[in-house]
C-alpha cells in the first residue's frame, strides 16, 4: 500500500471517503515529505503548516462544508493569492504582501475542501528576471523548467498530489515534461484570473500539475468545465505534429516521439501526419510579440515604482526602445486570430494533436528554464493542452509530449489523454521511483 504522501489526488480522496485515511494524516505526510525534500529541491517560497493542519482537522471533524476535494493537500504558485499567505511573485523586490483573500481559483478549490499548504517558487512575475532556486527532483543538477518551477517539482517529489501553476508561453507544459508529471493548460478563459498577477492577459492561463490524467480531470470537473461531448465508441484519430520547431528537437526527443507514435499505432490508434499551413511557421514569434506587448502594460506600475531596482532581464523588455509598435501588435493579433480559425478547421478532422512538449531533457541547472520553442505556438492558439510523459532521454530523464484539443474541448481532451496515457504506460512516478 502506498504511503499517504505518494497518493494521487483521486486515490487519497477515495481513502478519506472510505475511512482508511484522514485529512490530518494526509496533510501531515505531505508536510513531512516537504521537510525531508525541501532542502534538496527548494520548491516552496512559503509554507503554512499550522494553517494547513488546522483546516485538515476541521475537515475531519466535519466543521467545514463537505466538498468533492475535502482533505486534498495542494500547493499554489506564488503569483496566485492565497488568503493569509504571502504573495511574493518570485521577486527580490520588497513588494510581497500577505493576501487578504483567495484568488478566484483558490477560493473555488477551498470551497470544495482543498487544503493549501503553501506557495511554490516561480520565475519572477512568471515572466523574466530572478530564476528560482528550485531543482529537478529527477536530477537536482537539472532545472525543473519554468516559470511554474516549484509546482511541477513539488508534485514530482511527492510533496503534494496537485499544484496550481500558470502558463503564458510554456510554463505548465515544459516543467511537466522536464519532471515527468502531467499538466493541464486549460482553454483560455475557463479559469478565473482574479487574484493572479497578470503577465499577458490574452495568453495567461491558470492550470495544474498532477501525477495522473485522472487527477487533472478531477479539478476540471470541480471547476465546472463544459462536459465532454457524447461520442460513439470508435478508433481514436490523432494527428502527429512535429511542429515548426522540430529541427530544434534533440535526437532522443525525436526518437521518443516516433516510438510513442508507433506504440499508439500498435494499439489501434489511427495516426495521421499533420503538416501545418505556412501561416503557422511564424506563430511562435507572434506569441512572443503579443506576450511582450501585453507585459509592457502589465508591468508598467512596477517599472514606474522600481525601475532602477528591477532585474535587468525584466527591465530590458519594459524600456521605450523595446516597446512593441501598435501596428506590429495589431498584425500579431490578426495573425493569431487567423491561425485560431485554421486550427479549429484542422481539429474537425481529428480527435487530438500530439506534439513534443519540449526540445529534449531538462537542461542543467543554472542555464535557464529551458526553451519554450515547442510551446509558444500552442499557447497563442488558446486551446487546451495536456502534458504527459512519453519516454526517457539519453540521460535517463523524462521526455514529454503534449496533446492538444479544440477550444473548450478540455474534458474531451482529458478523456483522450487518459486513453493515450494508458496505452503508453507512462504514469508519473515519484522522484524515488514509486508510481
PDB file of N, CA and C in Angstrom, residues 113-185:
ATOM      1  N   UNK A 113     -13.085  21.923  -0.449  1.00  0.00           N
ATOM      2  CA  UNK A 113     -12.422  21.183   0.607  1.00  0.00           C
ATOM      3  C   UNK A 113     -10.924  21.050   0.499  1.00  0.00           C
ATOM      4  N   UNK A 114     -10.315  21.663  -0.506  1.00  0.00           N
ATOM      5  CA  UNK A 114      -8.861  21.567  -0.670  1.00  0.00           C
ATOM      6  C   UNK A 114      -8.138  22.332   0.438  1.00  0.00           C
ATOM      7  N   UNK A 115      -6.890  21.905   0.698  1.00  0.00           N
ATOM      8  CA  UNK A 115      -6.093  22.476   1.788  1.00  0.00           C
ATOM      9  C   UNK A 115      -4.788  23.037   1.213  1.00  0.00           C
ATOM     10  N   UNK A 116      -4.673  24.365   1.060  1.00  0.00           N
ATOM     11  CA  UNK A 116      -3.419  24.943   0.553  1.00  0.00           C
ATOM     12  C   UNK A 116      -2.304  24.842   1.598  1.00  0.00           C
ATOM     13  N   UNK A 117      -1.215  24.177   1.238  1.00  0.00           N
ATOM     14  CA  UNK A 117      -0.089  24.024   2.161  1.00  0.00           C
ATOM     15  C   UNK A 117       0.883  25.188   2.078  1.00  0.00           C
ATOM     16  N   UNK A 118       1.027  25.796   0.900  1.00  0.00           N
ATOM     17  CA  UNK A 118       1.997  26.869   0.760  1.00  0.00           C
ATOM     18  C   UNK A 118       2.108  27.337  -0.667  1.00  0.00           C
ATOM     19  N   UNK A 119       3.058  28.244  -0.892  1.00  0.00           N
ATOM     20  CA  UNK A 119       3.275  28.887  -2.181  1.00  0.00           C
ATOM     21  C   UNK A 119       4.551  28.343  -2.828  1.00  0.00           C
ATOM     22  N   UNK A 120       4.458  28.029  -4.110  1.00  0.00           N
ATOM     23  CA  UNK A 120       5.598  27.433  -4.806  1.00  0.00           C
ATOM     24  C   UNK A 120       6.406  28.473  -5.578  1.00  0.00           C
ATOM     25  N   UNK A 121       7.675  28.167  -5.723  1.00  0.00           N
ATOM     26  CA  UNK A 121       8.615  29.063  -6.394  1.00  0.00           C
ATOM     27  C   UNK A 121       8.251  29.257  -7.865  1.00  0.00           C
ATOM     28  N   UNK A 122       8.559  30.467  -8.353  1.00  0.00           N
ATOM     29  CA  UNK A 122       8.285  30.833  -9.740  1.00  0.00           C
ATOM     30  C   UNK A 122       9.392  31.717 -10.271  1.00  0.00           C
ATOM     31  N   UNK A 123       9.600  31.682 -11.576  1.00  0.00           N
ATOM     32  CA  UNK A 123      10.389  32.728 -12.207  1.00  0.00           C
ATOM     33  C   UNK A 123       9.721  34.061 -11.882  1.00  0.00           C
ATOM     34  N   UNK A 124      10.501  35.098 -11.719  1.00  0.00           N
ATOM     35  CA  UNK A 124       9.976  36.388 -11.271  1.00  0.00           C
ATOM     36  C   UNK A 124       8.783  36.836 -12.113  1.00  0.00           C
ATOM     37  N   UNK A 125       7.671  37.115 -11.421  1.00  0.00           N
ATOM     38  CA  UNK A 125       6.413  37.539 -12.048  1.00  0.00           C
ATOM     39  C   UNK A 125       5.922  36.545 -13.103  1.00  0.00           C
ATOM     40  N   UNK A 126       6.436  35.311 -13.061  1.00  0.00           N
ATOM     41  CA  UNK A 126       6.118  34.304 -14.083  1.00  0.00           C
ATOM     42  C   UNK A 126       6.485  34.840 -15.467  1.00  0.00           C
ATOM     43  N   UNK A 127       7.550  35.620 -15.519  1.00  0.00           N
ATOM     44  CA  UNK A 127       7.930  36.276 -16.766  1.00  0.00           C
ATOM     45  C   UNK A 127       9.437  36.164 -16.991  1.00  0.00           C
ATOM     46  N   UNK A 128      10.153  37.182 -16.536  1.00  0.00           N
ATOM     47  CA  UNK A 128      11.607  37.254 -16.684  1.00  0.00           C
ATOM     48  C   UNK A 128      12.187  37.808 -15.395  1.00  0.00           C
ATOM     49  N   UNK A 129      13.464  37.557 -15.203  1.00  0.00           N
ATOM     50  CA  UNK A 129      14.132  38.085 -14.017  1.00  0.00           C
ATOM     51  C   UNK A 129      14.715  36.981 -13.176  1.00  0.00           C
ATOM     52  N   UNK A 130      14.471  37.062 -11.869  1.00  0.00           N
ATOM     53  CA  UNK A 130      15.018  36.074 -10.945  1.00  0.00           C
ATOM     54  C   UNK A 130      14.566  34.668 -11.325  1.00  0.00           C
ATOM     55  N   UNK A 131      15.531  33.758 -11.435  1.00  0.00           N
ATOM     56  CA  UNK A 131      15.243  32.343 -11.648  1.00  0.00           C
ATOM     57  C   UNK A 131      15.187  31.676 -10.277  1.00  0.00           C
ATOM     58  N   UNK A 132      14.161  30.905  -9.998  1.00  0.00           N
ATOM     59  CA  UNK A 132      14.044  30.318  -8.656  1.00  0.00           C
ATOM     60  C   UNK A 132      15.134  29.286  -8.384  1.00  0.00           C
ATOM     61  N   UNK A 133      15.379  28.994  -7.116  1.00  0.00           N
ATOM     62  CA  UNK A 133      16.430  28.036  -6.751  1.00  0.00           C
ATOM     63  C   UNK A 133      15.981  26.585  -6.870  1.00  0.00           C
ATOM     64  N   UNK A 134      14.789  26.358  -7.389  1.00  0.00           N
ATOM     65  CA  UNK A 134      14.196  25.019  -7.415  1.00  0.00           C
ATOM     66  C   UNK A 134      14.991  24.065  -8.308  1.00  0.00           C
ATOM     67  N   UNK A 135      15.188  22.850  -7.782  1.00  0.00           N
ATOM     68  CA  UNK A 135      15.904  21.802  -8.512  1.00  0.00           C
ATOM     69  C   UNK A 135      14.912  20.752  -9.015  1.00  0.00           C
ATOM     70  N   UNK A 136      15.338  20.033 -10.036  1.00  0.00           N
ATOM     71  CA  UNK A 136      14.515  18.973 -10.613  1.00  0.00           C
ATOM     72  C   UNK A 136      14.629  17.718  -9.748  1.00  0.00           C
ATOM     73  N   UNK A 137      13.528  17.199  -9.209  1.00  0.00           N
ATOM     74  CA  UNK A 137      13.625  16.003  -8.355  1.00  0.00           C
ATOM     75  C   UNK A 137      14.198  14.785  -9.067  1.00  0.00           C
ATOM     76  N   UNK A 138      14.107  14.740 -10.396  1.00  0.00           N
ATOM     77  CA  UNK A 138      14.656  13.602 -11.143  1.00  0.00           C
ATOM     78  C   UNK A 138      16.175  13.642 -11.189  1.00  0.00           C
ATOM     79  N   UNK A 139      16.712  14.844 -11.126  1.00  0.00           N
ATOM     80  CA  UNK A 139      18.162  15.057 -11.119  1.00  0.00           C
ATOM     81  C   UNK A 139      18.391  16.482 -10.632  1.00  0.00           C
ATOM     82  N   UNK A 140      18.803  16.657  -9.371  1.00  0.00           N
ATOM     83  CA  UNK A 140      18.958  18.009  -8.821  1.00  0.00           C
ATOM     84  C   UNK A 140      19.987  18.864  -9.555  1.00  0.00           C
ATOM     85  N   UNK A 141      20.738  18.270 -10.441  1.00  0.00           N
ATOM     86  CA  UNK A 141      21.650  19.050 -11.259  1.00  0.00           C
ATOM     87  C   UNK A 141      20.983  19.655 -12.479  1.00  0.00           C
ATOM     88  N   UNK A 142      19.665  19.441 -12.613  1.00  0.00           N
ATOM     89  CA  UNK A 142      18.903  19.945 -13.762  1.00  0.00           C
ATOM     90  C   UNK A 142      17.812  20.905 -13.306  1.00  0.00           C
ATOM     91  N   UNK A 143      17.367  21.748 -14.229  1.00  0.00           N
ATOM     92  CA  UNK A 143      16.245  22.643 -13.949  1.00  0.00           C
ATOM     93  C   UNK A 143      14.939  21.855 -14.022  1.00  0.00           C
ATOM     94  N   UNK A 144      13.933  22.259 -13.239  1.00  0.00           N
ATOM     95  CA  UNK A 144      12.607  21.681 -13.409  1.00  0.00           C
ATOM     96  C   UNK A 144      11.802  22.391 -14.493  1.00  0.00           C
ATOM     97  N   UNK A 145      12.411  23.386 -15.142  1.00  0.00           N
ATOM     98  CA  UNK A 145      11.668  24.223 -16.083  1.00  0.00           C
ATOM     99  C   UNK A 145      11.026  25.397 -15.370  1.00  0.00           C
ATOM    100  N   UNK A 146      10.304  26.191 -16.137  1.00  0.00           N
ATOM    101  CA  UNK A 146       9.650  27.342 -15.555  1.00  0.00           C
ATOM    102  C   UNK A 146       8.602  27.894 -16.511  1.00  0.00           C
ATOM    103  N   UNK A 147       7.817  28.821 -16.059  1.00  0.00           N
ATOM    104  CA  UNK A 147       8.012  29.520 -14.798  1.00  0.00           C
ATOM    105  C   UNK A 147       7.396  28.821 -13.586  1.00  0.00           C
ATOM    106  N   UNK A 148       6.542  27.804 -13.830  1.00  0.00           N
ATOM    107  CA  UNK A 148       5.889  27.113 -12.712  1.00  0.00           C
ATOM    108  C   UNK A 148       6.826  26.051 -12.141  1.00  0.00           C
ATOM    109  N   UNK A 149       8.018  26.475 -11.794  1.00  0.00           N
ATOM    110  CA  UNK A 149       9.087  25.564 -11.386  1.00  0.00           C
ATOM    111  C   UNK A 149       8.724  24.776 -10.143  1.00  0.00           C
ATOM    112  N   UNK A 150       8.347  25.491  -9.076  1.00  0.00           N
ATOM    113  CA  UNK A 150       8.073  24.844  -7.808  1.00  0.00           C
ATOM    114  C   UNK A 150       6.855  23.944  -7.846  1.00  0.00           C
ATOM    115  N   UNK A 151       5.846  24.301  -8.624  1.00  0.00           N
ATOM    116  CA  UNK A 151       4.626  23.490  -8.683  1.00  0.00           C
ATOM    117  C   UNK A 151       4.923  22.117  -9.271  1.00  0.00           C
ATOM    118  N   UNK A 152       5.623  22.092 -10.398  1.00  0.00           N
ATOM    119  CA  UNK A 152       5.960  20.811 -11.017  1.00  0.00           C
ATOM    120  C   UNK A 152       6.888  20.002 -10.126  1.00  0.00           C
ATOM    121  N   UNK A 153       7.886  20.665  -9.539  1.00  0.00           N
ATOM    122  CA  UNK A 153       8.850  19.956  -8.689  1.00  0.00           C
ATOM    123  C   UNK A 153       8.177  19.390  -7.445  1.00  0.00           C
ATOM    124  N   UNK A 154       7.244  20.136  -6.862  1.00  0.00           N
ATOM    125  CA  UNK A 154       6.559  19.661  -5.655  1.00  0.00           C
ATOM    126  C   UNK A 154       5.751  18.400  -5.933  1.00  0.00           C
ATOM    127  N   UNK A 155       5.093  18.359  -7.081  1.00  0.00           N
ATOM    128  CA  UNK A 155       4.325  17.167  -7.448  1.00  0.00           C
ATOM    129  C   UNK A 155       5.269  16.004  -7.746  1.00  0.00           C
ATOM    130  N   UNK A 156       6.331  16.279  -8.498  1.00  0.00           N
ATOM    131  CA  UNK A 156       7.273  15.222  -8.865  1.00  0.00           C
ATOM    132  C   UNK A 156       7.972  14.628  -7.649  1.00  0.00           C
ATOM    133  N   UNK A 157       8.220  15.447  -6.631  1.00  0.00           N
ATOM    134  CA  UNK A 157       8.923  14.988  -5.427  1.00  0.00           C
ATOM    135  C   UNK A 157       7.997  14.356  -4.406  1.00  0.00           C
ATOM    136  N   UNK A 158       6.703  14.289  -4.699  1.00  0.00           N
ATOM    137  CA  UNK A 158       5.767  13.707  -3.751  1.00  0.00           C
ATOM    138  C   UNK A 158       5.420  14.605  -2.596  1.00  0.00           C
ATOM    139  N   UNK A 159       5.667  15.909  -2.746  1.00  0.00           N
ATOM    140  CA  UNK A 159       5.352  16.839  -1.661  1.00  0.00           C
ATOM    141  C   UNK A 159       3.857  17.138  -1.582  1.00  0.00           C
ATOM    142  N   UNK A 160       3.214  17.191  -2.733  1.00  0.00           N
ATOM    143  CA  UNK A 160       1.762  17.379  -2.818  1.00  0.00           C
ATOM    144  C   UNK A 160       1.269  16.570  -4.012  1.00  0.00           C
ATOM    145  N   UNK A 161       0.001  16.158  -3.978  1.00  0.00           N
ATOM    146  CA  UNK A 161      -0.517  15.428  -5.136  1.00  0.00           C
ATOM    147  C   UNK A 161      -0.917  16.327  -6.286  1.00  0.00           C
ATOM    148  N   UNK A 162      -1.089  17.618  -6.021  1.00  0.00           N
ATOM    149  CA  UNK A 162      -1.580  18.522  -7.047  1.00  0.00           C
ATOM    150  C   UNK A 162      -1.128  19.948  -6.725  1.00  0.00           C
ATOM    151  N   UNK A 163      -0.770  20.702  -7.766  1.00  0.00           N
ATOM    152  CA  UNK A 163      -0.300  22.075  -7.555  1.00  0.00           C
ATOM    153  C   UNK A 163      -0.780  22.969  -8.682  1.00  0.00           C
ATOM    154  N   UNK A 164      -1.200  24.179  -8.316  1.00  0.00           N
ATOM    155  CA  UNK A 164      -1.616  25.171  -9.300  1.00  0.00           C
ATOM    156  C   UNK A 164      -0.400  25.874  -9.885  1.00  0.00           C
ATOM    157  N   UNK A 165      -0.463  26.142 -11.188  1.00  0.00           N
ATOM    158  CA  UNK A 165       0.556  26.926 -11.871  1.00  0.00           C
ATOM    159  C   UNK A 165      -0.108  27.823 -12.892  1.00  0.00           C
ATOM    160  N   UNK A 166       0.693  28.468 -13.711  1.00  0.00           N
ATOM    161  CA  UNK A 166       0.159  29.303 -14.789  1.00  0.00           C
ATOM    162  C   UNK A 166       0.979  29.070 -16.040  1.00  0.00           C
ATOM    163  N   UNK A 167       0.392  29.444 -17.179  1.00  0.00           N
ATOM    164  CA  UNK A 167       1.126  29.390 -18.448  1.00  0.00           C
ATOM    165  C   UNK A 167       0.771  30.591 -19.297  1.00  0.00           C
ATOM    166  N   UNK A 168       1.810  31.233 -19.815  1.00  0.00           N
ATOM    167  CA  UNK A 168       1.675  32.325 -20.774  1.00  0.00           C
ATOM    168  C   UNK A 168       2.430  31.983 -22.060  1.00  0.00           C
ATOM    169  N   UNK A 169       3.488  31.173 -21.899  1.00  0.00           N
ATOM    170  CA  UNK A 169       4.240  30.672 -23.041  1.00  0.00           C
ATOM    171  C   UNK A 169       4.300  29.151 -23.022  1.00  0.00           C
ATOM    172  N   UNK A 170       4.963  28.606 -21.979  1.00  0.00           N
ATOM    173  CA  UNK A 170       5.049  27.151 -21.840  1.00  0.00           C
ATOM    174  C   UNK A 170       5.235  26.740 -20.399  1.00  0.00           C
ATOM    175  N   UNK A 171       4.749  27.545 -19.468  1.00  0.00           N
ATOM    176  CA  UNK A 171       5.148  27.445 -18.066  1.00  0.00           C
ATOM    177  C   UNK A 171       4.494  26.330 -17.271  1.00  0.00           C
ATOM    178  N   UNK A 172       3.496  25.666 -17.817  1.00  0.00           N
ATOM    179  CA  UNK A 172       2.946  24.455 -17.218  1.00  0.00           C
ATOM    180  C   UNK A 172       3.466  23.211 -17.927  1.00  0.00           C
ATOM    181  N   UNK A 173       3.423  23.263 -19.250  1.00  0.00           N
ATOM    182  CA  UNK A 173       3.734  22.089 -20.060  1.00  0.00           C
ATOM    183  C   UNK A 173       5.207  21.710 -19.985  1.00  0.00           C
ATOM    184  N   UNK A 174       6.089  22.692 -20.119  1.00  0.00           N
ATOM    185  CA  UNK A 174       7.521  22.359 -20.134  1.00  0.00           C
ATOM    186  C   UNK A 174       8.008  21.821 -18.792  1.00  0.00           C
ATOM    187  N   UNK A 175       7.640  22.424 -17.643  1.00  0.00           N
ATOM    188  CA  UNK A 175       8.029  21.811 -16.374  1.00  0.00           C
ATOM    189  C   UNK A 175       7.476  20.397 -16.185  1.00  0.00           C
ATOM    190  N   UNK A 176       6.262  20.152 -16.665  1.00  0.00           N
ATOM    191  CA  UNK A 176       5.722  18.792 -16.590  1.00  0.00           C
ATOM    192  C   UNK A 176       6.607  17.835 -17.372  1.00  0.00           C
ATOM    193  N   UNK A 177       7.024  18.252 -18.573  1.00  0.00           N
ATOM    194  CA  UNK A 177       7.880  17.398 -19.402  1.00  0.00           C
ATOM    195  C   UNK A 177       9.210  17.122 -18.717  1.00  0.00           C
ATOM    196  N   UNK A 178       9.804  18.148 -18.120  1.00  0.00           N
ATOM    197  CA  UNK A 178      11.130  18.002 -17.511  1.00  0.00           C
ATOM    198  C   UNK A 178      11.103  17.168 -16.231  1.00  0.00           C
ATOM    199  N   UNK A 179       9.977  17.194 -15.520  1.00  0.00           N
ATOM    200  CA  UNK A 179       9.915  16.491 -14.236  1.00  0.00           C
ATOM    201  C   UNK A 179       9.128  15.179 -14.309  1.00  0.00           C
ATOM    202  N   UNK A 180       8.563  14.876 -15.460  1.00  0.00           N
ATOM    203  CA  UNK A 180       7.876  13.603 -15.624  1.00  0.00           C
ATOM    204  C   UNK A 180       6.515  13.517 -14.984  1.00  0.00           C
ATOM    205  N   UNK A 181       5.804  14.645 -14.896  1.00  0.00           N
ATOM    206  CA  UNK A 181       4.446  14.632 -14.351  1.00  0.00           C
ATOM    207  C   UNK A 181       3.467  15.050 -15.443  1.00  0.00           C
ATOM    208  N   UNK A 182       2.208  15.192 -15.071  1.00  0.00           N
ATOM    209  CA  UNK A 182       1.173  15.597 -16.012  1.00  0.00           C
ATOM    210  C   UNK A 182       0.764  17.045 -15.740  1.00  0.00           C
ATOM    211  N   UNK A 183       0.224  17.694 -16.756  1.00  0.00           N
ATOM    212  CA  UNK A 183      -0.255  19.069 -16.589  1.00  0.00           C
ATOM    213  C   UNK A 183      -1.430  19.316 -17.505  1.00  0.00           C
ATOM    214  N   UNK A 184      -2.313  20.195 -17.065  1.00  0.00           N
ATOM    215  CA  UNK A 184      -3.384  20.709 -17.912  1.00  0.00           C
ATOM    216  C   UNK A 184      -3.228  22.211 -18.038  1.00  0.00           C
ATOM    217  N   UNK A 185      -3.109  22.672 -19.279  1.00  0.00           N
ATOM    218  CA  UNK A 185      -3.236  24.089 -19.594  1.00  0.00           C
ATOM    219  C   UNK A 185      -4.625  24.235 -20.208  1.00  0.00           C
TER     220      UNK A 185
END
